[in-house]
């Protein structure tokens, strides 16, 4: 009878040990878990490199949204936030929009965002390093960070009205700042 | 046998205990992991299949198929380690069946200190536009050509980035036979030269070389074992003007893709844009000639591509306008695209009370000019130089053309509408590999309207129509979606191929779906029929078979 117990070979054995270690490290570090931004290189829309550790909002809460020019819900989200962005700006909040567009559509991003009149802070994450480092699978995926640069909220996908929920979370964070 | 397994388990337990003994006191006394960051994400796609002979959905012996994966990563100070566990039980229809079983095909450790970064194991990387090197993943297409090897990145000065890579490419749960080596440099001249720091003209130059090695065991031909490719790029920005250019050259590389011809390869990609608030114009053009570049010369499909050749066509996202998507033809094409985006200001007669966004796009792809190398040798003959090609001469055959316009307007505080028209010419023979099909000429009209309802609820509906005399002829589509923000959505849609000349194939492809999302988690369940078609992301496509059944999708980030 064929054994149901999976066969071990050296590679799989090393994999299993590695898994145990990583899971152990993961769970033991939960207690001290911090949710600050990783340090990686992204670029501005005109190609200058920027380190993600420099993303901030002078001590005020802000949002980071991962999007792509070919993603319809992403465009809906950026359009929806734009409609109330004046209110966001009144409180000093801002949105940092990280495009994951690749070589095919990267050149479209600048004319698109300018043409639509969006006033967000835009960056490109063409190789997906920042996206992977934030655990982003699909776009849109939006994070809200408090004044210390810690992630306090995240949401994947977009539905109408979510821009107000984000605004509420930003206001809560502002209150906590005070 | 059992004793052997017990011994192995014992070993693991001993290792873990040793690990605990070493780590735990440190955790308490020195808070070794303070400042550590863990993150990851998980995704599961599963489908229960019903056979449906009318739409061509096959009998699935397993009934249920599932693709799932999870990433888990840890970073602590300068060190980051991570892995991805993947499981295919068995792979969903439409995905390559070589995705089978479970494994950890992606694991890495990287270390960053000052301006130096080392990655061991798997990594993704891109040089320039990717025309000679891009390793990337596109889960929806089942593409993952992650490198397995070493990567070094060094930034000696602000504005200079040097990258070196070496390794083999992922091929399902294995790696390809070829070794890929490459070096890339990128220099921002304005950062490097202090005299240019305040200059309004921004210049970035880059250059890269990539080579692959694969032994030659071909009994008939003497094939190059080392194939090198070179690329140079230059970009310029001044105020609202941005210009980008990249040229790539590859030495002769006979392969299954180019029918084993000894011709060299070339590619040129140019983009130019002008963008000010409320107005954006993009122009792009490219020429590709025999630029397929894979780490196995016998590979086909989406396997083991070393480079990425971006198409210059718009990526549509509505279901009927994306029915005829274009995919780059690596053996040769010339393409052009222009896109104009502008905003008609608010409180004007045309712009309305809230303003109107307009996008107009035109793109075209043709063959390249090809001429026989000798009267008696047909173009592309195996074992020859293939053909001569005049660099600036456009070939006669039209591969694809797309003219589309999209108008998006907020009509009232609670109503937003979009109207779109597209006229697409689609060469089925070239893009899908048929030999006797007609060019599809399709007119597509789309309405997409969103009503905002009280208490952060909304109702969205779409009406789409595709008119064509070719292929499966006319389609109509309707969809209604109700969302309770931020957590719930419910949708019902129907695509109806009412114009099909075979009456039995005038089929309704209906779908019911519902989903819940909160935080980084999202669940959706749907039931319905999916038409046979092509899914494309970034100009790379995968055929999806017709199916009928329940679909479950779970995604989670932490």
XYZ file of N, CA, C and O in Angstrom, chain A residues 3 5-6 8 12-13 15-26 28-30 32-38 41 43 45-49 69-72 75-76 79-80 82-83 102-108 110-112 114-119 126-127 129 132-138 141 154-157 159-165 168, chain B residues 5 8 11-12 15-16 19-20 23 27 33-41 43 72 74 81 83 104 124-126 129 134 137 155 161 186 188 202 204 242 271 273 275-282 308 310-311 313-315 317-318 337 339 341-343 357 406 408 410 416 450 452 456 458 460 462 483 485-486 517 519-520 522 538-539 555 557-558:
672
model
N 2.157 4.700 0.933
C 2.052 5.459 2.183
C 1.421 6.829 1.924
O 1.711 7.495 0.950
N 1.780 9.157 4.065
C 2.707 10.103 4.661
C 3.643 10.610 3.576
O 4.196 9.824 2.825
N 3.771 11.913 3.418
C 4.551 12.397 2.279
C 6.030 12.038 2.402
O 6.581 11.990 3.472
N 9.955 12.232 2.263
C 10.939 13.279 2.534
C 12.123 13.137 1.601
O 12.602 12.048 1.360
N 13.075 18.972 0.359
C 11.817 19.205 1.051
C 12.051 19.338 2.550
O 11.414 20.143 3.222
N 13.000 18.562 3.062
C 13.315 18.622 4.480
C 13.784 20.033 4.855
O 13.304 20.634 5.817
N 13.164 22.727 3.208
C 12.012 23.616 3.059
C 11.154 23.601 4.312
O 10.730 24.646 4.797
N 10.908 22.385 4.822
C 10.040 22.269 6.001
C 10.677 22.999 7.176
O 10.015 23.769 7.881
N 11.975 22.781 7.360
C 12.657 23.440 8.480
C 12.594 24.956 8.305
O 12.266 25.687 9.247
N 12.812 25.403 7.063
C 12.764 26.838 6.788
C 11.383 27.411 7.106
O 11.251 28.461 7.719
N 10.342 26.650 6.714
C 8.964 27.098 6.991
C 8.754 27.262 8.483
O 8.204 28.267 8.944
N 9.176 26.244 9.254
C 9.009 26.295 10.702
C 9.670 27.543 11.262
O 9.096 28.247 12.075
N 10.890 27.796 10.789
C 11.630 28.949 11.313
C 10.898 30.244 11.001
O 10.743 31.103 11.866
N 10.440 30.358 9.753
C 9.813 31.617 9.369
C 8.504 31.819 10.131
O 8.232 32.887 10.658
N 7.713 30.741 10.227
C 6.463 30.867 10.975
C 6.747 31.187 12.440
O 6.072 32.004 13.053
N 7.775 30.552 12.979
C 8.118 30.826 14.376
C 8.488 32.300 14.547
O 7.969 33.000 15.408
N 9.372 32.746 13.665
C 9.799 34.146 13.735
C 8.600 35.078 13.585
O 8.448 36.049 14.315
N 7.712 34.692 12.640
C 6.557 35.539 12.385
C 5.696 35.671 13.632
O 5.349 36.773 14.049
N 6.379 34.899 16.829
C 6.999 35.479 18.020
C 7.160 36.984 17.873
O 7.144 37.716 18.848
N 7.276 37.432 16.632
C 7.477 38.869 16.470
C 6.158 39.624 16.441
O 6.142 40.836 16.388
N 5.024 38.882 16.451
C 3.742 39.567 16.428
C 3.618 40.567 17.567
O 3.069 41.649 17.396
N 5.805 42.311 18.979
C 6.525 43.571 18.763
C 6.251 44.127 17.370
O 6.981 44.969 16.885
N 5.217 43.615 16.747
C 5.016 43.950 15.348
C 4.848 45.460 15.149
O 4.076 46.119 15.821
N 5.589 45.971 14.225
C 5.406 47.367 13.866
C 4.955 47.417 12.417
O 5.196 46.484 11.661
N 4.292 48.445 12.046
C 3.727 48.498 10.707
C 4.196 49.747 9.979
O 3.435 50.406 9.324
N 5.455 50.032 10.168
C 6.002 51.195 9.465
C 6.315 50.818 8.020
O 6.370 49.642 7.678
N 6.543 51.811 7.196
C 6.811 51.541 5.788
C 8.189 50.914 5.601
O 9.133 51.278 6.296
N 8.301 49.993 4.652
C 9.617 49.424 4.359
C 10.483 50.443 3.611
O 9.967 51.442 3.103
N 13.133 51.418 -3.126
C 13.250 52.485 -4.117
C 12.060 52.448 -5.075
O 11.767 51.408 -5.662
N 9.964 55.366 -8.029
C 10.400 56.523 -8.811
C 9.269 57.515 -9.015
O 8.092 57.148 -8.951
N 7.159 60.251 -11.426
C 6.651 60.020 -12.780
C 7.637 60.457 -13.859
O 7.554 60.004 -14.989
N 8.605 61.330 -13.491
C 9.612 61.674 -14.499
C 10.921 60.904 -14.295
O 11.954 61.259 -14.843
N 10.853 59.826 -13.519
C 11.962 58.876 -13.501
C 12.975 59.016 -12.386
O 13.920 58.239 -12.318
N 12.829 60.004 -11.476
C 13.808 60.141 -10.399
C 13.543 59.126 -9.294
O 12.388 58.876 -8.946
N 14.596 58.530 -8.755
C 14.426 57.505 -7.725
C 14.153 58.150 -6.368
O 14.721 59.185 -6.029
N -3.255 52.240 -14.186
C -4.036 53.035 -15.139
C -5.074 52.183 -15.865
O -6.022 52.702 -16.418
N -4.891 50.841 -15.856
C -5.810 49.962 -16.576
C -6.841 49.326 -15.640
O -7.571 48.423 -16.042
N -6.883 49.778 -14.384
C -7.758 49.138 -13.389
C -8.953 50.049 -13.123
O -8.795 51.145 -12.597
N -10.130 49.611 -13.534
C -11.311 50.458 -13.459
C -11.675 50.864 -12.030
O -11.920 52.038 -11.766
N -9.476 53.690 -10.868
C -9.809 55.013 -11.403
C -11.041 55.561 -10.698
O -11.128 56.757 -10.398
N -11.993 54.673 -10.388
C -13.188 55.111 -9.653
C -12.791 55.650 -8.284
O -13.307 56.660 -7.820
N -11.065 58.997 -8.681
C -12.087 59.998 -9.025
C -12.923 60.370 -7.805
O -13.234 61.536 -7.582
N -13.302 59.340 -7.026
C -14.179 59.576 -5.869
C -13.460 60.409 -4.813
O -14.040 61.332 -4.234
N -11.087 62.448 -5.345
C -10.884 63.793 -5.876
C -12.082 64.699 -5.570
O -11.929 65.893 -5.308
N -13.295 64.075 -5.587
C -14.496 64.883 -5.350
C -14.539 65.465 -3.936
O -15.200 66.461 -3.700
N 3.297 48.858 -15.684
C 4.593 48.385 -16.166
C 4.965 49.120 -17.460
O 4.348 50.111 -17.815
N 5.993 48.609 -18.155
C 6.525 49.319 -19.326
C 5.444 49.609 -20.364
O 5.542 50.565 -21.110
N 4.392 48.787 -20.391
C 3.365 49.007 -21.396
C 2.638 50.325 -21.170
O 2.403 51.085 -22.092
N 2.253 50.577 -19.930
C 1.369 51.702 -19.655
C 2.017 52.783 -18.794
O 1.391 53.790 -18.519
N 3.273 52.575 -18.403
C 3.941 53.528 -17.520
C 3.930 54.947 -18.092
O 3.668 55.916 -17.388
N 4.207 55.050 -19.404
C 4.279 56.380 -20.015
C 2.907 57.060 -20.038
O 2.818 58.272 -20.165
N 1.819 56.259 -19.927
C 0.465 56.838 -19.923
C 0.141 57.546 -18.621
O -0.754 58.377 -18.563
N 1.572 59.703 -16.474
C 1.716 61.148 -16.281
C 0.663 61.941 -17.060
O -0.068 62.751 -16.472
N 0.519 61.707 -18.408
C -0.546 62.443 -19.104
C -1.939 62.143 -18.550
O -2.801 63.020 -18.534
N -2.147 60.913 -18.085
C -3.473 60.570 -17.571
C -3.794 61.350 -16.288
O -4.854 61.944 -16.152
N -2.387 64.045 -15.083
C -2.437 65.490 -15.315
C -3.730 65.845 -16.051
O -4.419 66.804 -15.717
N -4.021 65.038 -17.087
C -5.210 65.292 -17.890
C -6.481 65.240 -17.064
O -7.439 65.959 -17.324
N -6.516 64.364 -16.072
C -7.701 64.248 -15.223
C -7.701 65.280 -14.101
O -8.667 65.377 -13.349
N -6.598 65.963 -13.970
C -6.531 67.030 -12.972
C -6.421 66.533 -11.545
O -6.796 67.231 -10.603
N -5.892 65.322 -11.353
C -5.730 64.791 -9.994
C -4.527 65.469 -9.325
O -3.462 65.590 -9.934
N -4.722 65.834 -8.057
C -3.658 66.565 -7.358
C -2.918 65.707 -6.334
O -2.383 66.225 -5.366
N 7.362 50.199 -10.631
C 7.280 49.383 -11.839
C 7.683 47.931 -11.609
O 7.116 47.018 -12.188
N 8.680 47.724 -10.768
C 9.130 46.348 -10.536
C 8.309 45.659 -9.445
O 8.534 44.496 -9.130
N 8.350 46.129 -6.232
C 9.051 45.885 -4.960
C 8.247 46.418 -3.770
O 8.092 45.740 -2.756
N 4.995 44.350 -3.246
C 5.230 43.078 -2.552
C 5.547 43.315 -1.087
O 5.107 42.568 -0.209
N 6.316 44.380 -0.820
C 6.724 44.653 0.561
C 5.559 45.142 1.416
O 5.665 45.192 2.640
N 4.444 45.500 0.798
C 3.261 45.892 1.567
C 2.204 44.785 1.549
O 1.091 44.978 2.031
N 2.539 43.640 0.978
C 1.591 42.524 0.950
C 0.392 42.780 0.053
O -0.688 42.251 0.271
N 0.593 43.594 -0.982
C -0.516 43.930 -1.874
C -0.614 42.883 -2.983
O 0.334 42.684 -3.736
N -1.771 42.217 -3.048
C -1.982 41.245 -4.105
C -2.611 41.923 -5.309
O -2.005 42.053 -6.356
N -3.847 42.372 -5.146
C -4.562 43.019 -6.245
C -4.750 44.502 -5.955
O -4.731 44.920 -4.807
N -5.582 48.811 -3.562
C -5.347 48.427 -2.177
C -4.851 49.697 -1.478
O -3.846 50.266 -1.874
N -6.317 49.365 6.386
C -6.091 49.025 4.980
C -7.368 48.479 4.388
O -8.248 47.991 5.096
N -7.483 48.608 3.098
C -8.665 48.095 2.422
C -8.306 47.695 1.008
O -7.596 48.407 0.315
N -8.816 46.515 0.626
C -8.593 46.081 -0.745
C -9.914 46.228 -1.491
O -10.964 46.119 -0.880
N -9.873 46.547 -2.762
C -11.022 46.840 -3.639
C -11.605 48.216 -3.299
O -11.223 48.831 -2.308
N -15.430 50.503 -3.307
C -16.846 50.704 -3.618
C -17.188 52.146 -3.267
O -16.564 52.746 -2.383
N -18.174 52.680 -3.986
C -18.536 54.087 -3.767
C -18.871 54.331 -2.305
O -19.589 53.542 -1.688
N -18.378 55.402 -1.766
C -18.635 55.708 -0.358
C -17.420 55.418 0.507
O -17.296 55.907 1.622
N -16.502 54.594 -0.041
C -15.328 54.232 0.754
C -14.416 55.439 0.998
O -13.689 55.483 1.983
N -14.492 56.418 0.096
C -13.672 57.618 0.287
C -14.068 58.341 1.577
O -13.234 58.949 2.250
N -15.356 58.237 1.947
C -15.812 58.873 3.192
C -15.339 58.088 4.397
O -14.989 58.662 5.422
N -15.359 56.749 4.257
C -14.857 55.934 5.372
C -13.380 56.260 5.618
O -12.931 56.391 6.767
N -13.126 59.424 7.422
C -13.442 59.232 8.852
C -12.230 58.698 9.608
O -11.918 59.143 10.715
N 10.835 8.008 9.402
C 10.050 9.237 9.447
C 10.025 9.821 10.856
O 10.089 11.041 11.047
N 13.170 11.625 11.403
C 13.193 12.940 10.750
C 12.385 13.942 11.567
O 12.814 15.077 11.795
N 14.319 14.983 14.458
C 15.336 15.965 14.071
C 14.747 17.367 14.002
O 15.347 18.335 14.446
N 13.555 17.441 13.401
C 12.920 18.762 13.271
C 12.630 19.318 14.660
O 12.894 20.493 14.944
N 15.748 20.497 16.268
C 16.161 21.769 15.653
C 15.334 22.933 16.177
O 15.844 23.990 16.504
N 14.011 22.686 16.253
C 13.131 23.742 16.734
C 13.426 24.096 18.182
O 13.421 25.255 18.563
N 16.437 26.085 18.371
C 16.106 27.411 17.883
C 15.415 28.223 18.985
O 15.748 29.373 19.257
N 14.447 27.549 19.662
C 13.731 28.210 20.756
C 14.683 28.599 21.882
O 14.608 29.702 22.417
N 16.747 31.556 20.696
C 16.017 32.790 20.398
C 15.252 33.332 21.610
O 15.288 34.528 21.893
N 14.877 37.045 23.078
C 13.659 37.828 22.910
C 13.339 38.586 24.181
O 12.967 39.737 24.150
N 13.813 40.842 18.452
C 12.980 41.091 17.288
C 12.200 42.393 17.366
O 11.300 42.612 16.573
N 12.561 43.218 18.315
C 11.872 44.506 18.347
C 12.201 45.255 17.063
O 13.360 45.354 16.670
N 11.183 45.746 16.432
C 11.413 46.438 15.165
C 11.308 45.512 13.978
O 11.422 45.958 12.845
N 11.094 44.220 14.241
C 10.916 43.302 13.121
C 9.554 43.566 12.494
O 8.625 44.001 13.163
N 9.474 43.308 11.215
C 8.216 43.537 10.516
C 7.858 42.255 9.779
O 8.707 41.671 9.099
N 6.629 41.805 9.963
C 6.209 40.639 9.195
C 5.042 41.041 8.323
O 4.249 41.897 8.681
N 4.950 40.444 7.175
C 3.823 40.755 6.299
C 3.671 39.643 5.280
O 4.559 38.789 5.125
N 2.559 39.675 4.657
C 2.350 38.675 3.621
C 0.955 38.804 3.044
O 0.193 39.704 3.403
N 0.632 37.921 2.174
C -0.714 37.878 1.633
C -1.036 36.466 1.173
O -0.141 35.628 1.018
N -3.944 34.104 -1.246
C -5.026 34.137 -2.236
C -5.435 32.722 -2.605
O -4.589 31.833 -2.749
N 4.828 34.866 2.832
C 5.112 35.320 4.188
C 6.542 35.850 4.211
O 7.457 35.231 3.660
N 9.553 38.375 6.389
C 9.980 38.964 7.651
C 11.166 39.870 7.366
O 12.083 39.486 6.635
N 13.711 38.214 4.746
C 13.586 36.864 4.204
C 12.116 36.628 3.886
O 11.232 37.229 4.502
N 9.107 33.885 1.585
C 8.849 32.729 0.726
C 7.397 32.733 0.275
O 6.560 33.426 0.849
N 7.346 25.254 -2.686
C 7.812 26.607 -2.340
C 8.738 27.053 -3.461
O 9.954 26.935 -3.360
N 12.642 39.390 -8.516
C 12.090 39.985 -9.730
C 12.899 41.236 -10.044
O 13.271 41.974 -9.135
N 13.152 41.462 -11.301
C 13.960 42.623 -11.666
C 13.655 43.012 -13.110
O 13.159 42.200 -13.898
N 13.950 44.243 -13.432
C 13.736 44.734 -14.788
C 14.822 45.728 -15.139
O 15.185 46.564 -14.326
N 13.102 49.355 -20.018
C 11.706 48.985 -20.279
C 11.486 47.482 -20.242
O 10.386 47.015 -20.484
N 13.360 41.209 -18.105
C 12.327 41.478 -17.102
C 11.865 40.153 -16.494
O 11.347 39.283 -17.198
N 5.955 38.537 -12.237
C 4.865 37.588 -12.032
C 3.557 38.255 -12.421
O 3.358 39.436 -12.186
N 24.479 51.477 -5.224
C 24.271 52.893 -5.563
C 25.483 53.677 -5.051
O 25.469 54.170 -3.928
N 22.748 53.960 -10.255
C 22.355 52.636 -9.781
C 22.979 51.584 -10.692
O 22.824 51.642 -11.917
N 22.216 52.800 -14.500
C 21.228 53.864 -14.706
C 21.791 55.116 -14.051
O 22.174 55.087 -12.873
N 21.263 59.223 -13.371
C 20.508 60.476 -13.439
C 21.538 61.610 -13.486
O 22.181 61.925 -12.483
N 15.995 67.598 -17.375
C 16.342 66.415 -16.581
C 16.731 65.287 -17.540
O 15.949 64.943 -18.430
N 18.191 61.272 -17.932
C 18.531 59.971 -17.332
C 19.004 59.053 -18.460
O 18.325 58.930 -19.493
N 7.985 65.159 -21.520
C 8.754 63.961 -21.157
C 9.006 63.144 -22.406
O 8.066 62.853 -23.154
N 8.672 57.097 -26.580
C 7.456 57.704 -26.029
C 7.702 59.201 -25.850
O 8.825 59.635 -25.573
N 5.506 62.708 -24.177
C 4.249 63.188 -23.610
C 4.341 64.658 -23.258
O 5.429 65.194 -22.998
N 2.155 67.153 -20.654
C 1.100 67.075 -19.641
C 1.084 68.315 -18.761
O 2.094 68.666 -18.147
N -0.045 68.981 -18.754
C -0.276 70.077 -17.800
C -1.626 69.790 -17.149
O -2.369 68.925 -17.622
N -1.928 70.496 -16.078
C -3.181 70.214 -15.387
C -4.365 70.375 -16.345
O -4.534 71.420 -16.968
N -5.122 69.303 -16.506
C -6.303 69.346 -17.367
C -6.042 68.928 -18.806
O -6.973 68.848 -19.605
N -4.770 68.612 -19.136
C -4.463 68.222 -20.514
C -3.254 67.289 -20.542
O -2.195 67.631 -20.018
N -3.407 66.154 -21.163
C -2.278 65.228 -21.280
C -2.274 64.582 -22.658
O -3.307 64.112 -23.134
N -1.119 64.589 -23.307
C -1.007 63.970 -24.630
C 0.154 62.990 -24.600
O 1.252 63.332 -24.145
N -0.093 61.794 -25.089
C 0.960 60.779 -25.150
C 1.096 60.271 -26.572
O 0.098 59.985 -27.228
N 10.603 41.435 -22.047
C 9.198 41.807 -22.118
C 9.067 42.885 -23.180
O 9.789 43.886 -23.153
N 6.615 45.455 -24.591
C 5.297 46.044 -24.323
C 4.566 46.413 -25.607
O 5.176 46.973 -26.520
N 3.290 46.082 -25.696
C 2.528 46.508 -26.866
C 2.167 47.979 -26.743
O 2.054 48.507 -25.633
N -0.712 49.505 -27.380
C -2.159 49.584 -27.596
C -2.813 49.787 -26.241
O -2.219 49.488 -25.208
N -4.041 50.265 -26.247
C -4.716 50.529 -24.990
C -5.207 49.219 -24.363
O -5.635 48.310 -25.059
N -5.127 49.153 -23.051
C -5.652 47.979 -22.356
C -7.076 48.283 -21.902
O -7.290 49.081 -21.004
N -10.840 47.692 -20.223
C -11.225 46.957 -19.030
C -12.707 46.626 -18.941
O -13.152 46.058 -17.968
N -13.490 46.954 -19.946
C -14.886 46.492 -19.961
C -14.944 45.162 -20.709
O -14.147 44.916 -21.609
N 0.880 54.522 -31.012
C -0.302 54.851 -30.212
C -0.275 56.324 -29.839
O 0.784 56.885 -29.556
N -2.601 59.050 -27.264
C -3.706 59.139 -26.309
C -3.792 60.569 -25.798
O -2.789 61.153 -25.373
N -5.843 62.975 -23.129
C -6.734 63.024 -21.969
C -6.917 64.486 -21.608
O -5.925 65.214 -21.477
N -8.131 64.914 -21.488
C -8.322 66.308 -21.066
C -9.581 66.454 -20.238
O -10.447 65.575 -20.218
N -9.641 67.561 -19.559
C -10.761 67.815 -18.676
C -11.441 69.101 -19.130
O -10.784 70.140 -19.242
N -14.366 64.532 -17.950
C -13.084 63.965 -18.380
C -13.253 63.249 -19.717
O -14.203 62.467 -19.880
N -13.668 57.964 -24.657
C -14.368 57.710 -23.393
C -14.678 59.055 -22.739
O -13.790 59.899 -22.613
N -16.385 60.810 -19.347
C -16.753 60.478 -17.976
C -17.214 61.772 -17.311
O -16.480 62.759 -17.305
N -19.639 63.672 -14.070
C -20.523 63.650 -12.907
C -21.713 64.525 -13.264
O -21.557 65.700 -13.610
N -23.141 59.631 -11.577
C -21.953 59.756 -12.417
C -22.103 58.807 -13.598
O -22.571 57.675 -13.432
N -23.409 55.217 -12.334
C -23.412 54.945 -10.895
C -24.348 55.924 -10.186
O -24.238 57.141 -10.376
N -25.482 57.159 -6.526
C -25.166 57.112 -5.099
C -26.463 57.145 -4.322
O -27.307 57.993 -4.555
N -24.262 55.507 2.224
C -23.083 54.971 1.544
C -23.385 53.691 0.762
O -22.606 52.734 0.758
N -24.641 52.223 -3.108
C -24.670 52.691 -4.491
C -25.156 51.605 -5.424
O -25.052 50.399 -5.129
N -24.876 50.533 -9.478
C -24.168 50.801 -10.732
C -24.710 49.872 -11.799
O -24.973 48.692 -11.511
N -24.361 48.741 -16.088
C -23.606 48.837 -17.348
C -24.464 48.280 -18.462
O -25.121 47.253 -18.272
N -23.809 48.026 -4.058
C -22.763 47.938 -3.035
C -23.198 48.649 -1.762
O -23.861 49.696 -1.799
N -21.246 50.114 1.019
C -19.865 50.441 1.359
C -19.672 50.405 2.872
O -20.560 50.815 3.611
N -18.550 49.943 3.375
C -17.397 49.485 2.610
C -17.313 47.966 2.463
O -16.314 47.479 1.957
N -15.799 42.456 1.823
C -14.405 42.786 2.096
C -14.311 43.647 3.338
O -15.187 44.477 3.615
N -11.031 45.297 5.823
C -9.591 45.378 6.043
C -8.856 44.816 4.848
O -9.197 45.090 3.706
N -7.899 43.967 5.115
C -7.130 43.388 4.019
C -7.730 42.091 3.498
O -7.074 41.380 2.742
N -10.818 39.805 1.594
C -11.908 39.902 0.635
C -12.340 38.499 0.240
O -11.502 37.624 -0.011
N -1.120 43.503 -19.448
C 0.162 44.028 -19.940
C 0.532 43.514 -21.321
O 1.701 43.395 -21.644
N -0.481 43.191 -22.129
C -0.189 42.770 -23.492
C 0.265 41.336 -23.609
O 0.650 40.872 -24.667
N -8.988 36.568 -0.757
C -7.673 37.204 -0.684
C -7.512 37.823 0.698
O -8.487 38.262 1.310
N -4.507 40.066 3.174
C -3.179 40.665 3.368
C -2.991 40.913 4.845
O -3.944 41.266 5.539
N -1.788 40.760 5.309
C -1.542 41.058 6.730
C -0.180 41.694 6.886
O 0.627 41.675 5.948
